Amino acid sequence: MAFLEVQGIEKCFGNLKVLNKIDFSLEKGEVIAIIGSSGSGKTTLLRCLNFLERPDKGRIIVNNKVIFDASDPTTQRESEVRKKRLHFGLVFQNFNLFPQYTVLKNVTLAAELLARERPDFKQEKKAILKEIQERGKLLLSQVGLSDKLDYYPHMISGGQQQRVAIARALALEPDILCFDEPTSALDPELTGEVLKVIKNLAERNTTMIIVTHEMDFARDVADRVIFMDDGVIVEQGPPEEVFGNPKEERTKQFLTRYNKN
């Protein structure tokens, strides 16, 4: 069985079916790029994986463990949602950094809050917090921001803020790192620095799902591309097949429109 199995996921908002029988798998260390027009269901799919939305039907299995089954209420307890989210780190379109905290604090905050629930936290508080701080510094070094630890979000560029958001998502060591159009809020001149960080993560075999409109990037970095339209997966396969020889007419039409733009 694959590391991630998404089986029959459906999601409706009122009478509008946004996701319809979504099935795909993801291997450990694999990178999937999801492409498609606005409104095709890409973001909703990521939000379902991260449990920001609850699917109406289907199952989500991580590392052979069912973490969500729409037909099994025991997998939907609110008390378990936060633990389930730890499987999926999510980097949003907009950076969502806390303006009152430094770059380093933005990266370490969630880990510090979780650490307080550890039974040994009171006894080992100093050592635990030091370890979290050191990991935060390491992650910021990996995204090229070692010199910005004490800066606040308003003091750095949009591209740098998104790199902080990536480091923050990595801080909790998720099984799968998800990106929702990570460059859509950036000026073109800042896009490259964020894509470079994601490419470096791919080269380190980070397991990732990337919703993107950057077709050249998807072609270059992804192991597999999924094309979504109107809430369904229309086509999926290696980048050279989906981009070079798409089988479905809807895929061909989407790529033709994109290339014209």
mmCIF file of C-alpha atoms in Angstrom:
data_model
loop_
_atom_site.group_PDB
_atom_site.id
_atom_site.type_symbol
_atom_site.label_atom_id
_atom_site.label_comp_id
_atom_site.label_asym_id
_atom_site.label_seq_id
_atom_site.Cartn_x
_atom_site.Cartn_y
_atom_site.Cartn_z
ATOM 1 C CA MET A 1 0.000 0.000 0.000
ATOM 2 C CA ALA A 2 1.155 3.554 -0.767
ATOM 3 C CA PHE A 3 2.158 5.898 2.045
ATOM 4 C CA LEU A 4 -0.976 8.025 1.469
ATOM 5 C CA GLU A 5 -4.238 6.610 0.126
ATOM 6 C CA VAL A 6 -7.118 8.977 -0.664
ATOM 7 C CA GLN A 7 -10.218 6.940 -1.427
ATOM 8 C CA GLY A 8 -13.547 8.262 -2.718
ATOM 9 C CA ILE A 9 -13.357 11.699 -1.109
ATOM 10 C CA GLU A 10 -16.435 13.830 -1.689
ATOM 11 C CA LYS A 11 -17.269 17.275 -0.372
ATOM 12 C CA CYS A 12 -20.360 19.428 -0.846
ATOM 13 C CA PHE A 13 -21.088 23.003 0.166
ATOM 14 C CA GLY A 14 -24.863 23.107 0.198
ATOM 15 C CA ASN A 15 -26.036 21.741 -3.146
ATOM 16 C CA LEU A 16 -22.658 22.335 -4.788
ATOM 17 C CA LYS A 17 -20.474 19.230 -5.037
ATOM 18 C CA VAL A 18 -16.905 20.532 -4.914
ATOM 19 C CA LEU A 19 -15.131 17.153 -4.782
ATOM 20 C CA ASN A 20 -16.515 14.040 -6.438
ATOM 21 C CA LYS A 21 -14.993 10.601 -5.805
ATOM 22 C CA ILE A 22 -11.382 11.713 -5.497
ATOM 23 C CA ASP A 23 -8.964 8.784 -5.563
ATOM 24 C CA PHE A 24 -5.184 8.962 -5.620
ATOM 25 C CA SER A 25 -2.147 7.645 -3.780
ATOM 26 C CA LEU A 26 1.229 9.062 -2.832
ATOM 27 C CA GLU A 27 4.451 7.203 -2.129
ATOM 28 C CA LYS A 28 6.952 8.225 0.533
ATOM 29 C CA GLY A 29 9.338 10.773 -0.978
ATOM 30 C CA GLU A 30 7.096 11.399 -3.989
ATOM 31 C CA VAL A 31 6.033 14.853 -5.229
ATOM 32 C CA ILE A 32 2.589 15.318 -6.749
ATOM 33 C CA ALA A 33 1.628 18.560 -8.501
ATOM 34 C CA ILE A 34 -2.088 19.299 -8.800
ATOM 35 C CA ILE A 35 -3.088 21.610 -11.632
ATOM 36 C CA GLY A 36 -6.409 22.923 -12.878
ATOM 37 C CA SER A 37 -8.516 26.017 -13.297
ATOM 38 C CA SER A 38 -9.740 28.128 -10.409
ATOM 39 C CA GLY A 39 -12.749 26.452 -8.806
ATOM 40 C CA SER A 40 -11.749 22.930 -9.813
ATOM 41 C CA GLY A 41 -11.547 21.753 -6.179
ATOM 42 C CA LYS A 42 -7.783 21.782 -5.661
ATOM 43 C CA THR A 43 -7.741 23.941 -2.532
ATOM 44 C CA THR A 44 -10.738 22.158 -1.022
ATOM 45 C CA LEU A 45 -8.901 18.859 -1.453
ATOM 46 C CA LEU A 46 -5.905 20.162 0.499
ATOM 47 C CA ARG A 47 -8.195 21.543 3.194
ATOM 48 C CA CYS A 48 -9.849 18.127 3.509
ATOM 49 C CA LEU A 49 -6.468 16.448 3.881
ATOM 50 C CA ASN A 50 -5.527 18.959 6.579
ATOM 51 C CA PHE A 51 -8.977 18.613 8.246
ATOM 52 C CA LEU A 52 -9.791 22.271 7.822
ATOM 53 C CA GLU A 53 -12.814 20.831 5.988
ATOM 54 C CA ARG A 54 -14.474 17.507 6.782
ATOM 55 C CA PRO A 55 -15.159 15.273 3.762
ATOM 56 C CA ASP A 56 -18.728 14.034 3.358
ATOM 57 C CA LYS A 57 -17.590 10.673 1.998
ATOM 58 C CA GLY A 58 -14.385 8.710 1.627
ATOM 59 C CA ARG A 59 -11.312 7.611 3.524
ATOM 60 C CA ILE A 60 -7.814 8.974 4.155
ATOM 61 C CA ILE A 61 -5.117 6.452 5.041
ATOM 62 C CA VAL A 62 -1.579 7.411 6.098
ATOM 63 C CA ASN A 63 1.112 4.786 6.527
ATOM 64 C CA ASN A 64 -1.464 1.957 6.570
ATOM 65 C CA LYS A 65 -3.560 3.669 9.268
ATOM 66 C CA VAL A 66 -7.077 4.948 8.566
ATOM 67 C CA ILE A 67 -7.056 8.489 9.943
ATOM 68 C CA PHE A 68 -10.431 9.439 8.460
ATOM 69 C CA ASP A 69 -13.429 7.407 7.370
ATOM 70 C CA ALA A 70 -16.652 9.291 6.707
ATOM 71 C CA SER A 71 -18.640 6.179 7.657
ATOM 72 C CA ASP A 72 -16.808 5.705 10.971
ATOM 73 C CA PRO A 73 -17.569 8.367 13.623
ATOM 74 C CA THR A 74 -14.654 7.188 15.770
ATOM 75 C CA THR A 75 -12.249 8.660 13.200
ATOM 76 C CA GLN A 76 -13.939 12.065 13.324
ATOM 77 C CA ARG A 77 -13.660 13.042 16.972
ATOM 78 C CA GLU A 78 -12.808 16.724 17.385
ATOM 79 C CA SER A 79 -10.308 15.818 20.093
ATOM 80 C CA GLU A 80 -8.287 13.910 17.488
ATOM 81 C CA VAL A 81 -8.327 16.509 14.719
ATOM 82 C CA ARG A 82 -5.221 18.357 15.889
ATOM 83 C CA LYS A 83 -3.235 15.120 16.006
ATOM 84 C CA LYS A 84 -4.416 14.206 12.514
ATOM 85 C CA ARG A 85 -3.327 17.600 11.184
ATOM 86 C CA LEU A 86 0.219 16.781 12.212
ATOM 87 C CA HIS A 87 0.379 14.360 9.285
ATOM 88 C CA PHE A 88 -0.077 17.242 6.827
ATOM 89 C CA GLY A 89 1.876 20.477 6.961
ATOM 90 C CA LEU A 90 0.036 23.127 4.936
ATOM 91 C CA VAL A 91 1.576 26.228 3.370
ATOM 92 C CA PHE A 92 -1.182 28.659 2.392
ATOM 93 C CA GLN A 93 -1.431 31.107 -0.514
ATOM 94 C CA ASN A 94 -1.180 33.988 1.929
ATOM 95 C CA PHE A 95 1.554 33.665 4.483
ATOM 96 C CA ASN A 96 -0.623 33.918 7.631
ATOM 97 C CA LEU A 97 2.313 34.830 9.853
ATOM 98 C CA PHE A 98 1.710 36.325 13.297
ATOM 99 C CA PRO A 99 2.708 39.999 12.953
ATOM 100 C CA GLN A 100 3.480 40.366 16.659
ATOM 101 C CA TYR A 101 6.110 37.604 16.645
ATOM 102 C CA THR A 102 9.587 37.448 15.209
ATOM 103 C CA VAL A 103 10.469 35.210 12.283
ATOM 104 C CA LEU A 104 11.972 32.625 14.624
ATOM 105 C CA LYS A 105 8.992 32.728 16.988
ATOM 106 C CA ASN A 106 6.602 32.205 14.079
ATOM 107 C CA VAL A 107 8.485 29.029 13.211
ATOM 108 C CA THR A 108 8.781 27.644 16.746
ATOM 109 C CA LEU A 109 5.448 28.674 18.273
ATOM 110 C CA ALA A 110 3.376 25.592 17.391
ATOM 111 C CA ALA A 111 6.133 23.216 18.490
ATOM 112 C CA GLU A 112 6.450 25.074 21.793
ATOM 113 C CA LEU A 113 2.707 24.854 22.433
ATOM 114 C CA LEU A 114 2.701 21.123 21.716
ATOM 115 C CA ALA A 115 5.743 20.595 23.914
ATOM 116 C CA ARG A 116 3.858 21.998 26.909
ATOM 117 C CA GLU A 117 1.616 18.933 26.760
ATOM 118 C CA ARG A 118 4.544 16.578 27.229
ATOM 119 C CA PRO A 119 4.592 14.889 30.659
ATOM 120 C CA ASP A 120 8.258 15.796 31.121
ATOM 121 C CA PHE A 121 7.876 19.444 30.083
ATOM 122 C CA LYS A 122 8.119 20.966 33.564
ATOM 123 C CA GLN A 123 11.216 18.986 34.431
ATOM 124 C CA GLU A 124 12.913 19.390 31.055
ATOM 125 C CA LYS A 125 11.496 22.753 29.984
ATOM 126 C CA LYS A 126 14.812 24.489 29.371
ATOM 127 C CA ALA A 127 16.292 21.650 27.313
ATOM 128 C CA ILE A 128 13.088 21.094 25.324
ATOM 129 C CA LEU A 129 12.700 24.772 24.414
ATOM 130 C CA LYS A 130 16.377 25.009 23.496
ATOM 131 C CA GLU A 131 15.996 22.020 21.164
ATOM 132 C CA ILE A 132 12.952 23.628 19.513
ATOM 133 C CA GLN A 133 14.827 26.905 19.092
ATOM 134 C CA GLU A 134 17.788 25.168 17.501
ATOM 135 C CA ARG A 135 15.547 23.287 15.096
ATOM 136 C CA GLY A 136 13.801 26.545 14.171
ATOM 137 C CA LYS A 137 17.150 28.160 13.417
ATOM 138 C CA LEU A 138 18.180 25.164 11.310
ATOM 139 C CA LEU A 139 14.970 25.292 9.280
ATOM 140 C CA LEU A 140 15.353 29.011 8.692
ATOM 141 C CA SER A 141 18.915 28.371 7.574
ATOM 142 C CA GLN A 142 17.629 25.796 5.087
ATOM 143 C CA VAL A 143 15.284 28.371 3.529
ATOM 144 C CA GLY A 144 18.011 31.015 3.457
ATOM 145 C CA LEU A 145 16.851 33.204 6.325
ATOM 146 C CA SER A 146 19.503 32.770 9.019
ATOM 147 C CA ASP A 147 20.010 36.527 9.085
ATOM 148 C CA LYS A 148 16.315 37.314 9.677
ATOM 149 C CA LEU A 149 15.646 35.448 12.941
ATOM 150 C CA ASP A 150 14.800 38.579 14.938
ATOM 151 C CA TYR A 151 12.940 40.403 12.192
ATOM 152 C CA TYR A 152 9.163 40.819 12.231
ATOM 153 C CA PRO A 153 6.996 39.866 9.223
ATOM 154 C CA HIS A 154 6.476 43.471 8.114
ATOM 155 C CA MET A 155 10.243 43.905 7.880
ATOM 156 C CA ILE A 156 10.783 41.233 5.218
ATOM 157 C CA SER A 157 9.586 40.706 1.651
ATOM 158 C CA GLY A 158 6.647 38.573 0.567
ATOM 159 C CA GLY A 159 8.990 35.909 -0.757
ATOM 160 C CA GLN A 160 10.824 35.819 2.560
ATOM 161 C CA GLN A 161 7.526 35.621 4.456
ATOM 162 C CA GLN A 162 6.491 32.615 2.377
ATOM 163 C CA ARG A 163 9.840 30.973 3.128
ATOM 164 C CA VAL A 164 9.151 31.527 6.829
ATOM 165 C CA ALA A 165 5.765 29.867 6.323
ATOM 166 C CA ILE A 166 7.506 26.868 4.740
ATOM 167 C CA ALA A 167 9.903 26.601 7.677
ATOM 168 C CA ARG A 168 6.944 26.836 10.066
ATOM 169 C CA ALA A 169 5.167 23.979 8.288
ATOM 170 C CA LEU A 170 8.323 21.864 8.482
ATOM 171 C CA ALA A 171 8.820 22.565 12.183
ATOM 172 C CA LEU A 172 6.254 19.961 13.236
ATOM 173 C CA GLU A 173 7.869 17.336 10.985
ATOM 174 C CA PRO A 174 4.735 16.453 8.986
ATOM 175 C CA ASP A 175 4.558 13.230 7.024
ATOM 176 C CA ILE A 176 3.392 15.154 3.959
ATOM 177 C CA LEU A 177 4.009 18.803 3.129
ATOM 178 C CA CYS A 178 1.172 20.468 1.191
ATOM 179 C CA PHE A 179 1.348 23.740 -0.731
ATOM 180 C CA ASP A 180 -1.691 25.696 -1.876
ATOM 181 C CA GLU A 181 -0.586 27.943 -4.767
ATOM 182 C CA PRO A 182 2.490 29.060 -2.775
ATOM 183 C CA THR A 183 3.486 31.778 -5.259
ATOM 184 C CA SER A 184 0.094 33.237 -6.168
ATOM 185 C CA ALA A 185 0.378 36.119 -3.681
ATOM 186 C CA LEU A 186 3.905 37.031 -4.778
ATOM 187 C CA ASP A 187 5.230 39.492 -7.313
ATOM 188 C CA PRO A 188 6.888 37.698 -10.247
ATOM 189 C CA GLU A 189 10.390 38.696 -9.149
ATOM 190 C CA LEU A 190 9.872 36.946 -5.782
ATOM 191 C CA THR A 191 8.368 33.741 -7.150
ATOM 192 C CA GLY A 192 11.693 32.148 -8.050
ATOM 193 C CA GLU A 193 13.102 32.246 -4.522
ATOM 194 C CA VAL A 194 10.119 30.313 -3.136
ATOM 195 C CA LEU A 195 10.117 27.758 -5.966
ATOM 196 C CA LYS A 196 13.842 27.211 -5.389
ATOM 197 C CA VAL A 197 13.185 26.294 -1.750
ATOM 198 C CA ILE A 198 10.446 23.844 -2.757
ATOM 199 C CA LYS A 199 12.704 22.315 -5.406
ATOM 200 C CA ASN A 200 15.430 21.845 -2.789
ATOM 201 C CA LEU A 201 12.909 20.051 -0.566
ATOM 202 C CA ALA A 202 11.996 17.772 -3.465
ATOM 203 C CA GLU A 203 15.658 16.961 -3.993
ATOM 204 C CA ARG A 204 15.814 15.919 -0.324
ATOM 205 C CA ASN A 205 12.949 13.454 -0.952
ATOM 206 C CA THR A 206 10.364 15.438 1.005
ATOM 207 C CA THR A 207 6.896 13.960 0.439
ATOM 208 C CA MET A 208 4.825 16.776 -1.047
ATOM 209 C CA ILE A 209 1.520 17.695 -2.671
ATOM 210 C CA ILE A 210 1.750 20.995 -4.511
ATOM 211 C CA VAL A 211 -1.257 22.842 -5.914
ATOM 212 C CA THR A 212 0.281 25.183 -8.442
ATOM 213 C CA HIS A 213 -0.289 27.249 -11.561
ATOM 214 C CA GLU A 214 3.449 27.189 -12.312
ATOM 215 C CA MET A 215 3.389 24.630 -15.111
ATOM 216 C CA ASP A 216 7.103 24.712 -15.877
ATOM 217 C CA PHE A 217 7.836 24.142 -12.202
ATOM 218 C CA ALA A 218 5.377 21.236 -12.050
ATOM 219 C CA ARG A 219 6.956 19.693 -15.128
ATOM 220 C CA ASP A 220 10.425 20.043 -13.632
ATOM 221 C CA VAL A 221 9.845 19.000 -10.014
ATOM 222 C CA ALA A 222 6.831 16.672 -9.801
ATOM 223 C CA ASP A 223 7.033 12.902 -10.052
ATOM 224 C CA ARG A 224 3.359 12.867 -10.967
ATOM 225 C CA VAL A 225 0.832 15.459 -12.120
ATOM 226 C CA ILE A 226 -2.890 15.407 -11.349
ATOM 227 C CA PHE A 227 -5.236 17.525 -13.457
ATOM 228 C CA MET A 228 -8.524 18.428 -11.761
ATOM 229 C CA ASP A 229 -11.595 19.964 -13.328
ATOM 230 C CA ASP A 230 -15.062 20.530 -11.894
ATOM 231 C CA GLY A 231 -14.306 18.571 -8.719
ATOM 232 C CA VAL A 232 -12.942 15.421 -10.328
ATOM 233 C CA ILE A 233 -9.537 14.056 -11.236
ATOM 234 C CA VAL A 234 -9.603 14.064 -15.020
ATOM 235 C CA GLU A 235 -6.113 12.730 -15.624
ATOM 236 C CA GLN A 236 -2.942 11.856 -13.761
ATOM 237 C CA GLY A 237 0.464 10.555 -14.722
ATOM 238 C CA PRO A 238 4.131 11.470 -15.128
ATOM 239 C CA PRO A 239 4.709 15.112 -16.139
ATOM 240 C CA GLU A 240 6.038 14.162 -19.555
ATOM 241 C CA GLU A 241 2.795 12.328 -20.317
ATOM 242 C CA VAL A 242 0.305 14.834 -18.892
ATOM 243 C CA PHE A 243 2.039 17.858 -20.419
ATOM 244 C CA GLY A 244 3.470 16.220 -23.524
ATOM 245 C CA ASN A 245 0.737 13.801 -24.520
ATOM 246 C CA PRO A 246 -2.467 14.345 -22.528
ATOM 247 C CA LYS A 247 -5.098 11.661 -23.091
ATOM 248 C CA GLU A 248 -8.208 13.575 -22.021
ATOM 249 C CA GLU A 249 -9.791 16.365 -24.041
ATOM 250 C CA ARG A 250 -10.344 18.519 -20.950
ATOM 251 C CA THR A 251 -6.645 18.290 -20.119
ATOM 252 C CA LYS A 252 -5.723 19.303 -23.666
ATOM 253 C CA GLN A 253 -8.084 22.284 -23.549
ATOM 254 C CA PHE A 254 -6.728 23.466 -20.182
ATOM 255 C CA LEU A 255 -3.114 23.247 -21.307
ATOM 256 C CA THR A 256 -3.922 24.998 -24.589
ATOM 257 C CA ARG A 257 -5.543 27.901 -22.691
ATOM 258 C CA TYR A 258 -2.587 28.082 -20.331
ATOM 259 C CA ASN A 259 -0.022 28.099 -23.137
ATOM 260 C CA LYS A 260 -1.902 30.911 -24.884
ATOM 261 C CA ASN A 261 -1.648 32.989 -21.746
#
